[in-house]
Amino acid sequence: MIRGEKVCLRPVRRSDLDILHDHANDVNFESEYNYFGLKRDQHLQSAFDSDGLLSTDFGTLIVTTLHDQFVGSVSYHPVRYGPGVSSLHYNIGISLAPEQRGKGYGVEAQQLLADYLFRTYPIGRVEASTDITNIPEQRALEKAGFTREGVLRRAQWRNGEFHDLVLYSKIRGE
């Protein structure tokens, strides 16, 4: 478990799968920025059985309060900017329950996840992207120590159209 001042990050437990599955198919939970259409039934079960939702290819951690109340989840996946191991970095994402937003949980969860990735893997950068209209997440990333790098034009297909994303990064040692 990774403990902060407000939240903890922990591996997904089997008992979390129903909650995660329900949220994965709920546009109100995922919000307009994280909803990419319906996911197949029990898709999380097979992934959990395979690697516990923690691997170098894709990882998910549960975000809880210090008293183990579910807040949401964070995830990471690799991105590459060239061949070879030294070009591997991670992109992170977050999904918080609507009633848990605006409390600083997302800021700390993203800080904790970036720190965890830097301690665990030989990477030079952690990055995150968000919709250009998602101002609360842009503020959260900046408070978490990420630097705005620029706009990725028409980079994401969601809700029947392309959307521009803002790219943020945190470099090892920052």
mmCIF file of N, CA and C in Angstrom, residues 28-140:
data_model
loop_
_atom_site.group_PDB
_atom_site.id
_atom_site.type_symbol
_atom_site.label_atom_id
_atom_site.label_comp_id
_atom_site.label_asym_id
_atom_site.label_seq_id
_atom_site.Cartn_x
_atom_site.Cartn_y
_atom_site.Cartn_z
ATOM 1 N N ASN A 28 -21.939 8.451 -15.850
ATOM 2 C CA ASN A 28 -21.971 9.447 -14.776
ATOM 3 C C ASN A 28 -20.754 9.338 -13.875
ATOM 4 N N PHE A 29 -20.271 8.113 -13.640
ATOM 5 C CA PHE A 29 -19.068 7.938 -12.827
ATOM 6 C C PHE A 29 -17.833 8.341 -13.628
ATOM 7 N N GLU A 30 -17.728 7.821 -14.813
ATOM 8 C CA GLU A 30 -16.529 8.062 -15.623
ATOM 9 C C GLU A 30 -16.437 9.500 -16.116
ATOM 10 N N SER A 31 -17.503 10.202 -16.202
ATOM 11 C CA SER A 31 -17.607 11.565 -16.715
ATOM 12 C C SER A 31 -17.406 11.568 -18.226
ATOM 13 N N GLU A 32 -17.718 12.676 -18.821
ATOM 14 C CA GLU A 32 -17.593 12.788 -20.274
ATOM 15 C C GLU A 32 -16.156 12.613 -20.749
ATOM 16 N N TYR A 33 -15.181 12.805 -19.864
ATOM 17 C CA TYR A 33 -13.784 12.751 -20.269
ATOM 18 C C TYR A 33 -13.187 11.347 -20.222
ATOM 19 N N ASN A 34 -13.791 10.444 -19.485
ATOM 20 C CA ASN A 34 -13.234 9.095 -19.348
ATOM 21 C C ASN A 34 -14.134 8.008 -19.898
ATOM 22 N N TYR A 35 -15.252 8.352 -20.479
ATOM 23 C CA TYR A 35 -16.174 7.337 -20.960
ATOM 24 C C TYR A 35 -15.926 7.080 -22.444
ATOM 25 N N PHE A 36 -15.541 5.846 -22.765
ATOM 26 C CA PHE A 36 -15.206 5.484 -24.145
ATOM 27 C C PHE A 36 -16.121 4.390 -24.686
ATOM 28 N N GLY A 37 -17.306 4.285 -24.147
ATOM 29 C CA GLY A 37 -18.251 3.278 -24.601
ATOM 30 C C GLY A 37 -18.311 2.094 -23.646
ATOM 31 N N LEU A 38 -19.281 1.248 -23.859
ATOM 32 C CA LEU A 38 -19.494 0.097 -22.991
ATOM 33 C C LEU A 38 -18.333 -0.885 -23.084
ATOM 34 N N LYS A 39 -18.006 -1.459 -21.947
ATOM 35 C CA LYS A 39 -16.978 -2.499 -21.881
ATOM 36 C C LYS A 39 -17.673 -3.833 -21.686
ATOM 37 N N ARG A 40 -17.074 -4.888 -22.215
ATOM 38 C CA ARG A 40 -17.713 -6.190 -22.146
ATOM 39 C C ARG A 40 -17.855 -6.657 -20.698
ATOM 40 N N ASP A 41 -18.870 -7.419 -20.455
ATOM 41 C CA ASP A 41 -19.139 -7.943 -19.129
ATOM 42 C C ASP A 41 -17.973 -8.818 -18.661
ATOM 43 N N GLN A 42 -17.560 -8.611 -17.443
ATOM 44 C CA GLN A 42 -16.504 -9.391 -16.794
ATOM 45 C C GLN A 42 -15.123 -9.228 -17.443
ATOM 46 N N HIS A 43 -14.902 -8.139 -18.168
ATOM 47 C CA HIS A 43 -13.585 -7.921 -18.760
ATOM 48 C C HIS A 43 -12.511 -7.764 -17.690
ATOM 49 N N LEU A 44 -12.878 -7.212 -16.557
ATOM 50 C CA LEU A 44 -11.911 -7.023 -15.480
ATOM 51 C C LEU A 44 -11.540 -8.341 -14.819
ATOM 52 N N GLN A 45 -12.492 -9.258 -14.741
ATOM 53 C CA GLN A 45 -12.228 -10.554 -14.099
ATOM 54 C C GLN A 45 -11.096 -11.297 -14.793
ATOM 55 N N SER A 46 -11.134 -11.372 -16.117
ATOM 56 C CA SER A 46 -10.083 -12.105 -16.835
ATOM 57 C C SER A 46 -8.738 -11.400 -16.709
ATOM 58 N N ALA A 47 -8.738 -10.072 -16.748
ATOM 59 C CA ALA A 47 -7.482 -9.332 -16.573
ATOM 60 C C ALA A 47 -6.946 -9.506 -15.156
ATOM 61 N N PHE A 48 -7.838 -9.476 -14.172
ATOM 62 C CA PHE A 48 -7.423 -9.672 -12.776
ATOM 63 C C PHE A 48 -6.842 -11.072 -12.595
ATOM 64 N N ASP A 49 -7.488 -12.076 -13.160
ATOM 65 C CA ASP A 49 -7.002 -13.455 -13.044
ATOM 66 C C ASP A 49 -5.638 -13.619 -13.703
ATOM 67 N N SER A 50 -5.382 -12.829 -14.736
ATOM 68 C CA SER A 50 -4.121 -12.923 -15.465
ATOM 69 C C SER A 50 -2.951 -12.326 -14.679
ATOM 70 N N ASP A 51 -3.112 -11.100 -14.188
ATOM 71 C CA ASP A 51 -1.972 -10.431 -13.542
ATOM 72 C C ASP A 51 -2.350 -9.535 -12.366
ATOM 73 N N GLY A 52 -3.565 -9.657 -11.862
ATOM 74 C CA GLY A 52 -3.975 -8.816 -10.732
ATOM 75 C C GLY A 52 -4.129 -7.355 -11.099
ATOM 76 N N LEU A 53 -4.207 -7.058 -12.396
ATOM 77 C CA LEU A 53 -4.290 -5.689 -12.922
ATOM 78 C C LEU A 53 -3.036 -4.875 -12.603
ATOM 79 N N LEU A 54 -1.916 -5.574 -12.443
ATOM 80 C CA LEU A 54 -0.627 -4.912 -12.228
ATOM 81 C C LEU A 54 0.421 -5.595 -13.101
ATOM 82 N N SER A 55 0.846 -4.915 -14.134
ATOM 83 C CA SER A 55 1.916 -5.428 -14.977
ATOM 84 C C SER A 55 2.675 -4.245 -15.564
ATOM 85 N N THR A 56 3.728 -4.529 -16.283
ATOM 86 C CA THR A 56 4.462 -3.438 -16.928
ATOM 87 C C THR A 56 3.698 -2.897 -18.129
ATOM 88 N N ASP A 57 2.734 -3.679 -18.656
ATOM 89 C CA ASP A 57 1.952 -3.240 -19.814
ATOM 90 C C ASP A 57 0.746 -2.392 -19.453
ATOM 91 N N PHE A 58 0.172 -2.640 -18.306
ATOM 92 C CA PHE A 58 -0.978 -1.857 -17.861
ATOM 93 C C PHE A 58 -1.207 -2.154 -16.389
ATOM 94 N N GLY A 59 -1.397 -1.117 -15.617
ATOM 95 C CA GLY A 59 -1.643 -1.309 -14.196
ATOM 96 C C GLY A 59 -2.785 -0.455 -13.709
ATOM 97 N N THR A 60 -3.507 -0.977 -12.741
ATOM 98 C CA THR A 60 -4.582 -0.238 -12.084
ATOM 99 C C THR A 60 -4.414 -0.382 -10.587
ATOM 100 N N LEU A 61 -4.534 0.713 -9.885
ATOM 101 C CA LEU A 61 -4.519 0.741 -8.429
ATOM 102 C C LEU A 61 -5.791 1.408 -7.937
ATOM 103 N N ILE A 62 -6.264 0.984 -6.788
ATOM 104 C CA ILE A 62 -7.436 1.571 -6.168
ATOM 105 C C ILE A 62 -6.997 2.763 -5.323
ATOM 106 N N VAL A 63 -7.752 3.844 -5.398
ATOM 107 C CA VAL A 63 -7.541 5.023 -4.546
ATOM 108 C C VAL A 63 -8.578 4.951 -3.432
ATOM 109 N N THR A 64 -8.110 5.026 -2.191
ATOM 110 C CA THR A 64 -9.016 5.013 -1.039
ATOM 111 C C THR A 64 -8.670 6.167 -0.121
ATOM 112 N N THR A 65 -9.607 6.476 0.774
ATOM 113 C CA THR A 65 -9.276 7.379 1.870
ATOM 114 C C THR A 65 -8.347 6.617 2.810
ATOM 115 N N LEU A 66 -7.852 7.275 3.828
ATOM 116 C CA LEU A 66 -6.977 6.618 4.797
ATOM 117 C C LEU A 66 -7.713 5.533 5.574
ATOM 118 N N HIS A 67 -9.053 5.549 5.512
ATOM 119 C CA HIS A 67 -9.876 4.561 6.215
ATOM 120 C C HIS A 67 -10.445 3.516 5.252
ATOM 121 N N ASP A 68 -9.810 3.346 4.087
ATOM 122 C CA ASP A 68 -10.150 2.353 3.073
ATOM 123 C C ASP A 68 -11.521 2.560 2.444
ATOM 124 N N GLN A 69 -12.005 3.802 2.390
ATOM 125 C CA GLN A 69 -13.233 4.105 1.653
ATOM 126 C C GLN A 69 -12.860 4.323 0.192
ATOM 127 N N PHE A 70 -13.578 3.669 -0.716
ATOM 128 C CA PHE A 70 -13.309 3.770 -2.144
ATOM 129 C C PHE A 70 -13.454 5.210 -2.625
ATOM 130 N N VAL A 71 -12.436 5.691 -3.329
ATOM 131 C CA VAL A 71 -12.440 7.029 -3.927
ATOM 132 C C VAL A 71 -12.445 6.925 -5.446
ATOM 133 N N GLY A 72 -11.710 5.959 -5.987
ATOM 134 C CA GLY A 72 -11.601 5.801 -7.432
ATOM 135 C C GLY A 72 -10.441 4.900 -7.778
ATOM 136 N N SER A 73 -9.871 5.129 -8.954
ATOM 137 C CA SER A 73 -8.730 4.323 -9.387
ATOM 138 C C SER A 73 -7.766 5.174 -10.207
ATOM 139 N N VAL A 74 -6.529 4.730 -10.241
ATOM 140 C CA VAL A 74 -5.508 5.310 -11.106
ATOM 141 C C VAL A 74 -4.963 4.176 -11.965
ATOM 142 N N SER A 75 -4.450 4.536 -13.119
ATOM 143 C CA SER A 75 -3.899 3.520 -14.003
ATOM 144 C C SER A 75 -2.672 4.068 -14.717
ATOM 145 N N TYR A 76 -1.920 3.145 -15.302
ATOM 146 C CA TYR A 76 -0.747 3.535 -16.084
ATOM 147 C C TYR A 76 -0.566 2.558 -17.236
ATOM 148 N N HIS A 77 0.015 3.053 -18.304
ATOM 149 C CA HIS A 77 0.369 2.217 -19.446
ATOM 150 C C HIS A 77 1.620 2.791 -20.106
ATOM 151 N N PRO A 78 2.399 1.937 -20.777
ATOM 152 C CA PRO A 78 3.646 2.414 -21.374
ATOM 153 C C PRO A 78 3.422 3.246 -22.634
ATOM 154 N N VAL A 79 4.312 4.179 -22.838
ATOM 155 C CA VAL A 79 4.403 4.940 -24.087
ATOM 156 C C VAL A 79 5.878 4.922 -24.500
ATOM 157 N N ARG A 80 6.113 4.971 -25.786
ATOM 158 C CA ARG A 80 7.498 4.942 -26.290
ATOM 159 C C ARG A 80 7.728 6.108 -27.240
ATOM 160 N N TYR A 81 8.943 6.621 -27.182
ATOM 161 C CA TYR A 81 9.338 7.691 -28.089
ATOM 162 C C TYR A 81 10.565 7.293 -28.886
ATOM 163 N N GLY A 82 10.715 6.011 -29.113
ATOM 164 C CA GLY A 82 11.813 5.478 -29.886
ATOM 165 C C GLY A 82 12.072 4.043 -29.468
ATOM 166 N N PRO A 83 12.968 3.375 -30.187
ATOM 167 C CA PRO A 83 13.261 1.984 -29.852
ATOM 168 C C PRO A 83 14.123 1.893 -28.590
ATOM 169 N N GLY A 84 14.106 0.735 -28.003
ATOM 170 C CA GLY A 84 14.971 0.503 -26.848
ATOM 171 C C GLY A 84 14.295 0.812 -25.529
ATOM 172 N N VAL A 85 14.829 0.211 -24.503
ATOM 173 C CA VAL A 85 14.273 0.337 -23.150
ATOM 174 C C VAL A 85 14.314 1.778 -22.647
ATOM 175 N N SER A 86 15.328 2.522 -23.009
ATOM 176 C CA SER A 86 15.456 3.891 -22.496
ATOM 177 C C SER A 86 14.410 4.841 -23.056
ATOM 178 N N SER A 87 13.659 4.423 -24.057
ATOM 179 C CA SER A 87 12.593 5.251 -24.623
ATOM 180 C C SER A 87 11.230 4.946 -24.023
ATOM 181 N N LEU A 88 11.175 4.027 -23.060
ATOM 182 C CA LEU A 88 9.918 3.650 -22.414
ATOM 183 C C LEU A 88 9.611 4.601 -21.263
ATOM 184 N N HIS A 89 8.382 5.078 -21.230
ATOM 185 C CA HIS A 89 7.893 5.933 -20.152
ATOM 186 C C HIS A 89 6.464 5.502 -19.852
ATOM 187 N N TYR A 90 5.817 6.138 -18.884
ATOM 188 C CA TYR A 90 4.436 5.773 -18.554
ATOM 189 C C TYR A 90 3.499 6.958 -18.646
ATOM 190 N N ASN A 91 2.293 6.674 -19.124
ATOM 191 C CA ASN A 91 1.189 7.633 -19.150
ATOM 192 C C ASN A 91 0.208 7.188 -18.077
ATOM 193 N N ILE A 92 -0.273 8.133 -17.273
ATOM 194 C CA ILE A 92 -1.177 7.790 -16.173
ATOM 195 C C ILE A 92 -2.563 8.378 -16.415
ATOM 196 N N GLY A 93 -3.530 7.778 -15.755
ATOM 197 C CA GLY A 93 -4.902 8.263 -15.813
ATOM 198 C C GLY A 93 -5.552 8.113 -14.458
ATOM 199 N N ILE A 94 -6.653 8.801 -14.262
ATOM 200 C CA ILE A 94 -7.357 8.765 -12.981
ATOM 201 C C ILE A 94 -8.861 8.813 -13.238
ATOM 202 N N SER A 95 -9.592 8.155 -12.376
ATOM 203 C CA SER A 95 -11.049 8.176 -12.419
ATOM 204 C C SER A 95 -11.545 8.196 -10.987
ATOM 205 N N LEU A 96 -12.181 9.285 -10.594
ATOM 206 C CA LEU A 96 -12.671 9.437 -9.223
ATOM 207 C C LEU A 96 -14.190 9.458 -9.188
ATOM 208 N N ALA A 97 -14.736 8.908 -8.119
ATOM 209 C CA ALA A 97 -16.185 8.970 -7.906
ATOM 210 C C ALA A 97 -16.604 10.435 -7.873
ATOM 211 N N PRO A 98 -17.731 10.781 -8.490
ATOM 212 C CA PRO A 98 -18.151 12.189 -8.542
ATOM 213 C C PRO A 98 -18.179 12.876 -7.177
ATOM 214 N N GLU A 99 -18.623 12.180 -6.155
ATOM 215 C CA GLU A 99 -18.715 12.793 -4.817
ATOM 216 C C GLU A 99 -17.351 12.969 -4.155
ATOM 217 N N GLN A 100 -16.294 12.402 -4.752
ATOM 218 C CA GLN A 100 -14.945 12.512 -4.183
ATOM 219 C C GLN A 100 -14.092 13.564 -4.896
ATOM 220 N N ARG A 101 -14.629 14.171 -5.931
ATOM 221 C CA ARG A 101 -13.867 15.172 -6.680
ATOM 222 C C ARG A 101 -13.841 16.500 -5.932
ATOM 223 N N GLY A 102 -12.783 17.268 -6.174
ATOM 224 C CA GLY A 102 -12.668 18.593 -5.575
ATOM 225 C C GLY A 102 -12.176 18.589 -4.137
ATOM 226 N N LYS A 103 -11.673 17.459 -3.657
ATOM 227 C CA LYS A 103 -11.199 17.346 -2.266
ATOM 228 C C LYS A 103 -9.679 17.235 -2.176
ATOM 229 N N GLY A 104 -9.004 17.309 -3.316
ATOM 230 C CA GLY A 104 -7.549 17.168 -3.328
ATOM 231 C C GLY A 104 -7.077 15.727 -3.437
ATOM 232 N N TYR A 105 -8.005 14.785 -3.501
ATOM 233 C CA TYR A 105 -7.631 13.375 -3.601
ATOM 234 C C TYR A 105 -6.926 13.070 -4.917
ATOM 235 N N GLY A 106 -7.403 13.670 -5.996
ATOM 236 C CA GLY A 106 -6.805 13.416 -7.302
ATOM 237 C C GLY A 106 -5.386 13.939 -7.404
ATOM 238 N N VAL A 107 -5.147 15.105 -6.835
ATOM 239 C CA VAL A 107 -3.800 15.678 -6.834
ATOM 240 C C VAL A 107 -2.839 14.713 -6.153
ATOM 241 N N GLU A 108 -3.190 14.299 -4.950
ATOM 242 C CA GLU A 108 -2.289 13.428 -4.195
ATOM 243 C C GLU A 108 -2.161 12.050 -4.846
ATOM 244 N N ALA A 109 -3.249 11.494 -5.349
ATOM 245 C CA ALA A 109 -3.188 10.179 -5.991
ATOM 246 C C ALA A 109 -2.243 10.203 -7.188
ATOM 247 N N GLN A 110 -2.287 11.266 -7.984
ATOM 248 C CA GLN A 110 -1.415 11.354 -9.154
ATOM 249 C C GLN A 110 0.039 11.580 -8.747
ATOM 250 N N GLN A 111 0.270 12.331 -7.668
ATOM 251 C CA GLN A 111 1.630 12.481 -7.143
ATOM 252 C C GLN A 111 2.169 11.135 -6.678
ATOM 253 N N LEU A 112 1.358 10.404 -5.911
ATOM 254 C CA LEU A 112 1.780 9.111 -5.386
ATOM 255 C C LEU A 112 2.058 8.116 -6.511
ATOM 256 N N LEU A 113 1.209 8.106 -7.535
ATOM 257 C CA LEU A 113 1.406 7.180 -8.641
ATOM 258 C C LEU A 113 2.688 7.509 -9.404
ATOM 259 N N ALA A 114 2.927 8.775 -9.696
ATOM 260 C CA ALA A 114 4.157 9.159 -10.400
ATOM 261 C C ALA A 114 5.382 8.769 -9.573
ATOM 262 N N ASP A 115 5.360 9.041 -8.278
ATOM 263 C CA ASP A 115 6.485 8.676 -7.410
ATOM 264 C C ASP A 115 6.701 7.166 -7.401
ATOM 265 N N TYR A 116 5.608 6.400 -7.330
ATOM 266 C CA TYR A 116 5.695 4.943 -7.356
ATOM 267 C C TYR A 116 6.351 4.459 -8.655
ATOM 268 N N LEU A 117 5.919 4.999 -9.783
ATOM 269 C CA LEU A 117 6.475 4.578 -11.075
ATOM 270 C C LEU A 117 7.959 4.910 -11.177
ATOM 271 N N PHE A 118 8.373 6.087 -10.695
ATOM 272 C CA PHE A 118 9.794 6.450 -10.723
ATOM 273 C C PHE A 118 10.613 5.529 -9.819
ATOM 274 N N ARG A 119 10.060 5.130 -8.680
ATOM 275 C CA ARG A 119 10.789 4.241 -7.764
ATOM 276 C C ARG A 119 10.847 2.800 -8.283
ATOM 277 N N THR A 120 9.870 2.415 -9.079
ATOM 278 C CA THR A 120 9.737 1.013 -9.483
ATOM 279 C C THR A 120 10.379 0.712 -10.827
ATOM 280 N N TYR A 121 10.365 1.647 -11.742
ATOM 281 C CA TYR A 121 10.829 1.396 -13.106
ATOM 282 C C TYR A 121 11.929 2.389 -13.498
ATOM 283 N N PRO A 122 12.855 1.965 -14.353
ATOM 284 C CA PRO A 122 13.920 2.865 -14.813
ATOM 285 C C PRO A 122 13.418 3.760 -15.951
ATOM 286 N N ILE A 123 12.560 4.696 -15.604
ATOM 287 C CA ILE A 123 11.963 5.600 -16.590
ATOM 288 C C ILE A 123 12.400 7.027 -16.302
ATOM 289 N N GLY A 124 12.349 7.856 -17.321
ATOM 290 C CA GLY A 124 12.753 9.252 -17.177
ATOM 291 C C GLY A 124 11.591 10.216 -17.092
ATOM 292 N N ARG A 125 10.369 9.727 -17.432
ATOM 293 C CA ARG A 125 9.226 10.636 -17.440
ATOM 294 C C ARG A 125 7.937 9.875 -17.187
ATOM 295 N N VAL A 126 7.010 10.584 -16.564
ATOM 296 C CA VAL A 126 5.627 10.133 -16.415
ATOM 297 C C VAL A 126 4.791 11.233 -17.039
ATOM 298 N N GLU A 127 3.827 10.836 -17.849
ATOM 299 C CA GLU A 127 3.009 11.845 -18.498
ATOM 300 C C GLU A 127 1.533 11.563 -18.290
ATOM 301 N N ALA A 128 0.735 12.582 -18.509
ATOM 302 C CA ALA A 128 -0.718 12.478 -18.426
ATOM 303 C C ALA A 128 -1.298 13.434 -19.450
ATOM 304 N N SER A 129 -2.436 13.055 -19.998
ATOM 305 C CA SER A 129 -3.120 13.951 -20.921
ATOM 306 C C SER A 129 -4.573 14.054 -20.488
ATOM 307 N N THR A 130 -5.151 15.193 -20.806
ATOM 308 C CA THR A 130 -6.558 15.404 -20.476
ATOM 309 C C THR A 130 -7.187 16.284 -21.546
ATOM 310 N N ASP A 131 -8.490 16.197 -21.644
ATOM 311 C CA ASP A 131 -9.214 17.003 -22.622
ATOM 312 C C ASP A 131 -8.915 18.481 -22.398
ATOM 313 N N ILE A 132 -8.812 19.217 -23.482
ATOM 314 C CA ILE A 132 -8.475 20.635 -23.401
ATOM 315 C C ILE A 132 -9.528 21.440 -22.621
ATOM 316 N N THR A 133 -10.736 20.899 -22.511
ATOM 317 C CA THR A 133 -11.779 21.595 -21.745
ATOM 318 C C THR A 133 -11.869 21.124 -20.292
ATOM 319 N N ASN A 134 -11.075 20.142 -19.901
ATOM 320 C CA ASN A 134 -11.117 19.610 -18.535
ATOM 321 C C ASN A 134 -10.194 20.433 -17.631
ATOM 322 N N ILE A 135 -10.628 21.615 -17.299
ATOM 323 C CA ILE A 135 -9.830 22.553 -16.505
ATOM 324 C C ILE A 135 -9.540 22.023 -15.099
ATOM 325 N N PRO A 136 -10.502 21.389 -14.396
ATOM 326 C CA PRO A 136 -10.173 20.863 -13.065
ATOM 327 C C PRO A 136 -9.015 19.853 -13.089
ATOM 328 N N GLU A 137 -8.978 18.984 -14.077
ATOM 329 C CA GLU A 137 -7.880 18.011 -14.156
ATOM 330 C C GLU A 137 -6.571 18.697 -14.526
ATOM 331 N N GLN A 138 -6.613 19.708 -15.364
ATOM 332 C CA GLN A 138 -5.390 20.451 -15.680
ATOM 333 C C GLN A 138 -4.825 21.091 -14.416
ATOM 334 N N ARG A 139 -5.695 21.681 -13.600
ATOM 335 C CA ARG A 139 -5.246 22.274 -12.327
ATOM 336 C C ARG A 139 -4.671 21.207 -11.405
ATOM 337 N N ALA A 140 -5.331 20.053 -11.339
ATOM 338 C CA ALA A 140 -4.865 18.963 -10.468
ATOM 339 C C ALA A 140 -3.480 18.490 -10.892
#
